[in-house]
Amino acid sequence: MTRTPPSTRAVTKAVIPAAGLGTRFLPATKATPKEMLPIVDKPAIQYVVEEAAAAGLGDMLVITGRNKRPLEDHFDRNLELEQALLNKGDHERLAKAQESNGLATLHYVRQGDPRGLGHAVLCAAPHVGEEPFAVLLGDDLIDPRDPLLTRMVDVQQREGGSVVALMEVEPSQIHLYGCAAVHNTAHPDVVHVTDLVEKPDPADAPSNYAIIGRYVLDPAVFEALRETAPGRGGEIQLTDALQQLATSEEIGGPVHGVIFKGRRYDTGDRGDYLRAIVQLACEREDLGPQFRAWLGRYATETGLSALA
Ligand code: UTP
């Protein structure tokens, strides 16, 4: 690989991979993208688009697959529905129908064959060009009250290179994630990433720091991805390309990690999906009081509260 200095440009674009098969969620995901499954009353991907918009990234490219239509339609206007609500004078629901329309300028590209997250990110190369850019996994939900992406963009602009989001997990869980070897920096929430390994056996894991679904990447990652052979599961792994950047500062500058301690849900996992819905529903001002009261009764009646 040629020596590629890191880009020093501002971060303005977000890439949202949403072309995975979602097999852990069958049969719901047979004809519907998992990113469209509702978390209370909003599809998971809308939370993600709102998060990128809140971090000032108004240009978003969604990587879609075979079920592209519902995603595109959700972020477009539905004139028939709007007119029906207008005729009824139902302005509250009209606002809900419209809230996803003007969040950002959304572009779409099809991945075709879902050959892994790395391959999905590579599909963004022509749109991104030579700028650093953010990647937000379309099924990974970060609680809006625990901002992460803004901090990652700040670190990328200060340090250059690429930034990954890291979360400490139980050692027994690390085999489910990409894992980072790290050195501390002067900032307690920022580490220097010296190596990365995809889904290690717990005995071989260099740390308990797992990579979660937010990245701010130097465009040199595209060059690394083009040279990345299929890894685990025959898929082109983003972690493998980032490993090349982390172990050679000659390509695209250093890799840093921002340590996240907030609330995060992998909505592509059924258990996490249920936890996201219960927690967010409990905390909602409109639904919360009634739902919490019911949940309390349910926990008592079924003996669940005694187990806590
Ligand atoms: P996952 O590994 O969670 O997606 O990818 P998956 O393959 O759909 O999951 P299961 O195991 O079959 O249930 C994380 C993110 O990357 C996207 C997914 O849509 C998800 O947002 N992705 C994954 C792609 O866009 N393309 C791919 O080839 C793979």
Coordinates of C-alpha atoms and ligand atoms in Angstrom, one line a residue, residues 16-26 29 34-35 63-66 111 113-121 136-140 199 235-236 266 268-269, ligand 1:
I16 CA -25.2 4.6 7.2
P17 CA -24.8 0.9 6.3
A18 CA -28.3 -0.7 6.2
A19 CA -27.9 -3.6 3.7
G20 CA -27.3 -6.5 6.0
L21 CA -29.6 -9.5 5.8
G22 CA -30.7 -9.3 9.5
T23 CA -30.9 -13.1 9.8
R24 CA -31.0 -12.9 13.7
F25 CA -34.4 -11.3 13.4
L26 CA -36.1 -13.6 11.0
T29 CA -36.7 -9.2 8.4
K34 CA -34.2 -4.6 10.3
E35 CA -33.3 -0.9 10.4
I63 CA -26.1 1.8 1.9
T64 CA -29.2 -0.2 1.1
G65 CA -29.9 -3.7 -0.2
R66 CA -32.8 -5.7 -1.6
Q111 CA -24.6 -2.8 -2.0
D113 CA -24.4 -8.6 -2.7
P114 CA -24.1 -8.1 1.1
R115 CA -20.4 -9.1 1.4
G116 CA -19.9 -7.6 4.8
L117 CA -19.7 -4.3 6.6
G118 CA -16.3 -3.4 5.0
H119 CA -17.7 -4.0 1.6
A120 CA -20.7 -1.8 2.5
V121 CA -18.4 1.0 3.5
L136 CA -23.1 5.0 11.9
L137 CA -24.5 1.4 11.8
G138 CA -28.1 1.6 10.9
D139 CA -29.2 -0.9 13.6
D140 CA -27.0 0.5 16.5
K199 CA -14.2 -11.4 17.3
E235 CA -17.2 -11.2 4.7
I236 CA -15.0 -8.2 4.1
D266 CA -27.7 -3.4 19.2
G268 CA -30.4 -6.3 15.4
D269 CA -30.1 -8.5 18.5
Ligands
UTP1 P1 -24.6 -7.0 11.1 O1 -23.5 -7.9 11.1 O2 -25.3 -6.7 12.4 O3 -25.7 -7.3 10.0 O4 -24.1 -5.6 10.5 P2 -26.4 -8.5 9.5 O5 -25.4 -9.3 8.7 O6 -27.6 -8.0 8.8 O7 -26.8 -9.3 10.8 P3 -27.4 -10.8 11.0 O8 -26.2 -11.5 11.8 O9 -27.6 -11.5 9.7 O10 -28.6 -10.6 11.9 C1 -24.0 -4.3 11.1 C2 -24.5 -3.2 10.2 O11 -23.9 -3.3 8.9 C3 -24.8 -3.5 7.9 C4 -26.1 -4.0 8.5 O12 -27.3 -3.6 7.8 C5 -26.0 -3.3 9.9 O13 -26.6 -2.0 9.9 N1 -24.3 -4.4 6.8 C6 -23.8 -5.6 7.2 C7 -24.4 -4.0 5.5 O14 -24.8 -2.9 5.2 N2 -23.9 -4.8 4.5 C8 -23.4 -6.1 4.9 O15 -22.9 -6.8 3.9 C9 -23.4 -6.5 6.2

